[in-house]
PDB file of C-alpha atoms in Angstrom:
ATOM      1  CA  MET H  73    -215.251-243.483  51.930  1.00 69.00           C
ATOM      2  CA  ASP H  74    -214.453-239.995  53.133  1.00 90.00           C
ATOM      3  CA  CYS H  75    -210.647-240.088  53.130  1.00 96.00           C
ATOM      4  CA  ILE H  76    -208.951-236.709  52.680  1.00 96.00           C
ATOM      5  CA  PHE H  77    -205.756-238.297  51.315  1.00 97.00           C
ATOM      6  CA  CYS H  78    -207.751-240.304  48.740  1.00 97.00           C
ATOM      7  CA  LYS H  79    -209.318-237.050  47.569  1.00 97.00           C
ATOM      8  CA  ILE H  80    -205.956-235.245  47.394  1.00 96.00           C
ATOM      9  CA  ALA H  81    -204.164-238.176  45.727  1.00 97.00           C
ATOM     10  CA  ASN H  82    -206.867-238.420  43.063  1.00 96.00           C
ATOM     11  CA  GLY H  83    -206.985-234.680  42.340  1.00 96.00           C
ATOM     12  CA  GLU H  84    -210.387-233.974  43.907  1.00 96.00           C
ATOM     13  CA  ILE H  85    -208.758-231.497  46.302  1.00 96.00           C
ATOM     14  CA  PRO H  86    -206.033-229.174  44.965  1.00 95.00           C
ATOM     15  CA  SER H  87    -202.506-229.667  46.251  1.00 96.00           C
ATOM     16  CA  ALA H  88    -198.981-228.464  45.607  1.00 97.00           C
ATOM     17  CA  THR H  89    -198.033-231.518  43.553  1.00 97.00           C
ATOM     18  CA  LEU H  90    -194.355-232.317  43.121  1.00 98.00           C
ATOM     19  CA  TYR H  91    -194.829-235.587  41.210  1.00 98.00           C
ATOM     20  CA  GLU H  92    -197.633-237.781  39.913  1.00 98.00           C
ATOM     21  CA  ASP H  93    -197.912-241.115  38.118  1.00 98.00           C
ATOM     22  CA  GLY H  94    -200.632-243.741  37.788  1.00 97.00           C
ATOM     23  CA  ASP H  95    -200.176-245.015  41.347  1.00 98.00           C
ATOM     24  CA  PHE H  96    -198.969-242.076  43.452  1.00 98.00           C
ATOM     25  CA  ARG H  97    -199.088-238.338  43.989  1.00 98.00           C
ATOM     26  CA  VAL H  98    -196.348-236.539  45.943  1.00 98.00           C
ATOM     27  CA  ILE H  99    -197.438-233.276  47.547  1.00 97.00           C
ATOM     28  CA  LEU H 100    -196.045-230.622  49.843  1.00 97.00           C
ATOM     29  CA  ASP H 101    -197.289-231.095  53.417  1.00 96.00           C
ATOM     30  CA  LEU H 102    -199.534-228.230  54.581  1.00 94.00           C
ATOM     31  CA  GLY H 103    -198.048-228.513  58.089  1.00 93.00           C
ATOM     32  CA  PRO H 104    -194.367-228.975  57.280  1.00 96.00           C
ATOM     33  CA  ALA H 105    -191.752-230.013  59.821  1.00 95.00           C
ATOM     34  CA  THR H 106    -189.151-228.270  57.627  1.00 96.00           C
ATOM     35  CA  LYS H 107    -189.012-226.408  54.315  1.00 97.00           C
ATOM     36  CA  GLY H 108    -189.899-228.857  51.538  1.00 97.00           C
ATOM     37  CA  HIS H 109    -191.603-231.513  53.721  1.00 97.00           C
ATOM     38  CA  ALA H 110    -193.527-233.728  51.279  1.00 97.00           C
ATOM     39  CA  LEU H 111    -195.939-236.667  51.413  1.00 97.00           C
ATOM     40  CA  ILE H 112    -196.065-239.687  49.123  1.00 98.00           C
ATOM     41  CA  LEU H 113    -199.716-240.706  48.742  1.00 98.00           C
ATOM     42  CA  PRO H 114    -200.916-243.821  46.912  1.00 98.00           C
ATOM     43  CA  LYS H 115    -204.009-243.168  44.803  1.00 98.00           C
ATOM     44  CA  LYS H 116    -205.692-246.325  46.139  1.00 98.00           C
ATOM     45  CA  HIS H 117    -206.690-246.444  49.782  1.00 97.00           C
ATOM     46  CA  TYR H 118    -204.655-248.547  52.191  1.00 98.00           C
ATOM     47  CA  ALA H 119    -204.972-247.669  55.873  1.00 97.00           C
ATOM     48  CA  ASN H 120    -201.367-248.474  56.751  1.00 97.00           C
ATOM     49  CA  LEU H 121    -198.258-250.503  55.958  1.00 97.00           C
ATOM     50  CA  HIS H 122    -200.043-253.699  56.991  1.00 95.00           C
ATOM     51  CA  GLU H 123    -202.663-253.255  54.242  1.00 97.00           C
ATOM     52  CA  ILE H 124    -200.611-252.005  51.293  1.00 97.00           C
ATOM     53  CA  PRO H 125    -199.698-254.791  48.835  1.00 98.00           C
ATOM     54  CA  GLU H 126    -196.003-255.668  48.646  1.00 97.00           C
ATOM     55  CA  ASP H 127    -195.636-254.438  45.050  1.00 98.00           C
ATOM     56  CA  MET H 128    -197.116-251.044  45.977  1.00 98.00           C
ATOM     57  CA  ALA H 129    -194.924-250.815  49.085  1.00 98.00           C
ATOM     58  CA  ALA H 130    -191.900-251.511  46.882  1.00 98.00           C
ATOM     59  CA  LYS H 131    -192.991-248.838  44.393  1.00 98.00           C
ATOM     60  CA  ALA H 132    -193.430-246.364  47.264  1.00 98.00           C
ATOM     61  CA  MET H 133    -189.856-246.975  48.434  1.00 98.00           C
ATOM     62  CA  VAL H 134    -188.452-246.609  44.909  1.00 98.00           C
ATOM     63  CA  LEU H 135    -190.394-243.348  44.570  1.00 98.00           C
ATOM     64  CA  ALA H 136    -189.072-242.181  47.964  1.00 98.00           C
ATOM     65  CA  LYS H 137    -185.530-242.758  46.699  1.00 98.00           C
ATOM     66  CA  LYS H 138    -186.221-240.810  43.499  1.00 98.00           C
ATOM     67  CA  MET H 139    -187.842-237.920  45.373  1.00 98.00           C
ATOM     68  CA  ALA H 140    -185.093-237.859  48.029  1.00 97.00           C
ATOM     69  CA  GLY H 141    -182.449-237.353  45.362  1.00 97.00           C
ATOM     70  CA  ALA H 142    -184.395-234.610  43.603  1.00 98.00           C
ATOM     71  CA  MET H 143    -185.295-232.863  46.848  1.00 97.00           C
ATOM     72  CA  THR H 144    -181.743-233.001  48.223  1.00 97.00           C
ATOM     73  CA  GLU H 145    -180.369-231.407  45.058  1.00 97.00           C
ATOM     74  CA  ALA H 146    -183.145-228.841  44.590  1.00 98.00           C
ATOM     75  CA  LEU H 147    -183.373-227.750  48.230  1.00 98.00           C
ATOM     76  CA  ALA H 148    -179.689-228.100  49.144  1.00 97.00           C
ATOM     77  CA  CYS H 149    -180.686-229.818  52.368  1.00 97.00           C
ATOM     78  CA  ASP H 150    -178.109-231.479  54.608  1.00 97.00           C
ATOM     79  CA  GLY H 151    -180.067-234.723  55.028  1.00 96.00           C
ATOM     80  CA  LEU H 152    -183.530-236.200  54.654  1.00 96.00           C
ATOM     81  CA  ASN H 153    -185.797-238.334  56.849  1.00 97.00           C
ATOM     82  CA  VAL H 154    -188.168-240.885  55.345  1.00 97.00           C
ATOM     83  CA  VAL H 155    -190.919-241.476  57.920  1.00 96.00           C
ATOM     84  CA  GLN H 156    -193.890-243.824  57.769  1.00 97.00           C
ATOM     85  CA  ASN H 157    -196.188-244.050  60.812  1.00 95.00           C
ATOM     86  CA  ASN H 158    -198.613-246.902  61.535  1.00 95.00           C
ATOM     87  CA  GLY H 159    -201.308-246.483  64.164  1.00 93.00           C
ATOM     88  CA  GLU H 160    -202.223-243.663  66.473  1.00 93.00           C
ATOM     89  CA  ALA H 161    -199.583-244.632  69.059  1.00 90.00           C
ATOM     90  CA  ALA H 162    -196.924-244.241  66.345  1.00 91.00           C
ATOM     91  CA  GLY H 163    -198.141-240.777  65.355  1.00 89.00           C
ATOM     92  CA  GLN H 164    -200.407-241.664  62.405  1.00 93.00           C
ATOM     93  CA  THR H 165    -203.164-239.050  62.204  1.00 94.00           C
ATOM     94  CA  VAL H 166    -204.570-239.768  58.728  1.00 95.00           C
ATOM     95  CA  PHE H 167    -205.332-243.446  58.247  1.00 97.00           C
ATOM     96  CA  HIS H 168    -204.282-243.653  54.601  1.00 97.00           C
ATOM     97  CA  PHE H 169    -200.800-245.086  54.021  1.00 97.00           C
ATOM     98  CA  HIS H 170    -198.343-242.274  53.339  1.00 98.00           C
ATOM     99  CA  MET H 171    -194.653-241.567  53.617  1.00 98.00           C
ATOM    100  CA  HIS H 172    -193.154-238.322  54.858  1.00 97.00           C
ATOM    101  CA  LEU H 173    -190.071-236.976  53.099  1.00 97.00           C
ATOM    102  CA  ILE H 174    -188.593-234.422  55.483  1.00 97.00           C
ATOM    103  CA  PRO H 175    -185.588-232.430  54.285  1.00 97.00           C
ATOM    104  CA  ARG H 176    -183.207-231.784  57.141  1.00 97.00           C
ATOM    105  CA  TYR H 177    -181.051-228.710  57.612  1.00 97.00           C
ATOM    106  CA  LYS H 178    -178.343-228.114  60.197  1.00 95.00           C
ATOM    107  CA  GLU H 179    -179.932-226.543  63.270  1.00 92.00           C
ATOM    108  CA  ASP H 180    -183.512-227.074  61.992  1.00 94.00           C
ATOM    109  CA  HIS H 181    -184.688-228.489  65.358  1.00 90.00           C
ATOM    110  CA  ALA H 182    -187.259-230.767  63.673  1.00 91.00           C
ATOM    111  CA  GLY H 183    -186.598-233.365  66.392  1.00 81.00           C
ATOM    112  CA  ILE H 184    -187.190-236.869  65.077  1.00 80.00           C
ATOM    113  CA  THR H 185    -185.251-238.512  67.885  1.00 76.00           C
ATOM    114  CA  TRP H 186    -185.665-240.726  70.950  1.00 80.00           C
ATOM    115  CA  VAL H 187    -183.705-241.583  74.053  1.00 82.00           C
ATOM    116  CA  PRO H 188    -182.008-244.969  73.484  1.00 87.00           C
ATOM    117  CA  GLY H 189    -183.025-247.653  75.941  1.00 92.00           C
ATOM    118  CA  THR H 190    -181.330-250.974  76.746  1.00 95.00           C
ATOM    119  CA  LEU H 191    -181.963-254.333  75.107  1.00 94.00           C
ATOM    120  CA  THR H 192    -181.822-256.888  77.913  1.00 93.00           C
ATOM    121  CA  ASP H 193    -180.986-260.541  77.275  1.00 94.00           C
ATOM    122  CA  ASP H 194    -184.488-261.561  78.430  1.00 95.00           C
ATOM    123  CA  ASP H 195    -186.185-259.046  76.111  1.00 94.00           C
ATOM    124  CA  LYS H 196    -183.943-260.066  73.222  1.00 93.00           C
ATOM    125  CA  THR H 197    -184.798-263.752  73.637  1.00 94.00           C
ATOM    126  CA  GLU H 198    -188.532-263.076  74.021  1.00 96.00           C
ATOM    127  CA  ILE H 199    -188.747-260.713  71.035  1.00 95.00           C
ATOM    128  CA  VAL H 200    -186.718-262.935  68.705  1.00 95.00           C
ATOM    129  CA  GLU H 201    -188.840-265.971  69.604  1.00 95.00           C
ATOM    130  CA  LYS H 202    -192.177-264.163  69.159  1.00 96.00           C
ATOM    131  CA  ILE H 203    -191.325-262.495  65.854  1.00 94.00           C
ATOM    132  CA  THR H 204    -189.649-265.508  64.259  1.00 94.00           C
ATOM    133  CA  ARG H 205    -192.664-267.614  65.278  1.00 94.00           C
ATOM    134  CA  GLU H 206    -194.998-265.055  63.653  1.00 95.00           C
ATOM    135  CA  LEU H 207    -192.914-264.956  60.473  1.00 92.00           C
ATOM    136  CA  ALA H 208    -193.028-268.755  60.219  1.00 94.00           C
ATOM    137  CA  LYS H 209    -196.859-268.766  60.066  1.00 92.00           C
TER     138      LYS H 209
END
């Protein structure tokens, strides 16, 4: 497999590492949205959230919480986004599960926003039925 994030996570390619343990490496993003933008990379390859085992997904979230606290204190940021994209349509460009930790500063213009739509009664009924049916499988 020729996955750039596998190579970075396993130390084959140098990175600005903020944290490392047996399962994950946290690095500074080379194309940061804001100062301190970091990536949580599992050392094993999982293409996306659908593939990562539940225990590893849980560990990733616990690590995100730990890193968010340290980053908020160290960088004196005003907030922090935790972002995880799945699929090209959602903005995923490297198909190795990863989480973005993006420190936010007043007036940083990083722009992780959308224009709110409207949830119609028909859409609500359809979506609830489809997803609850899928969960029951």
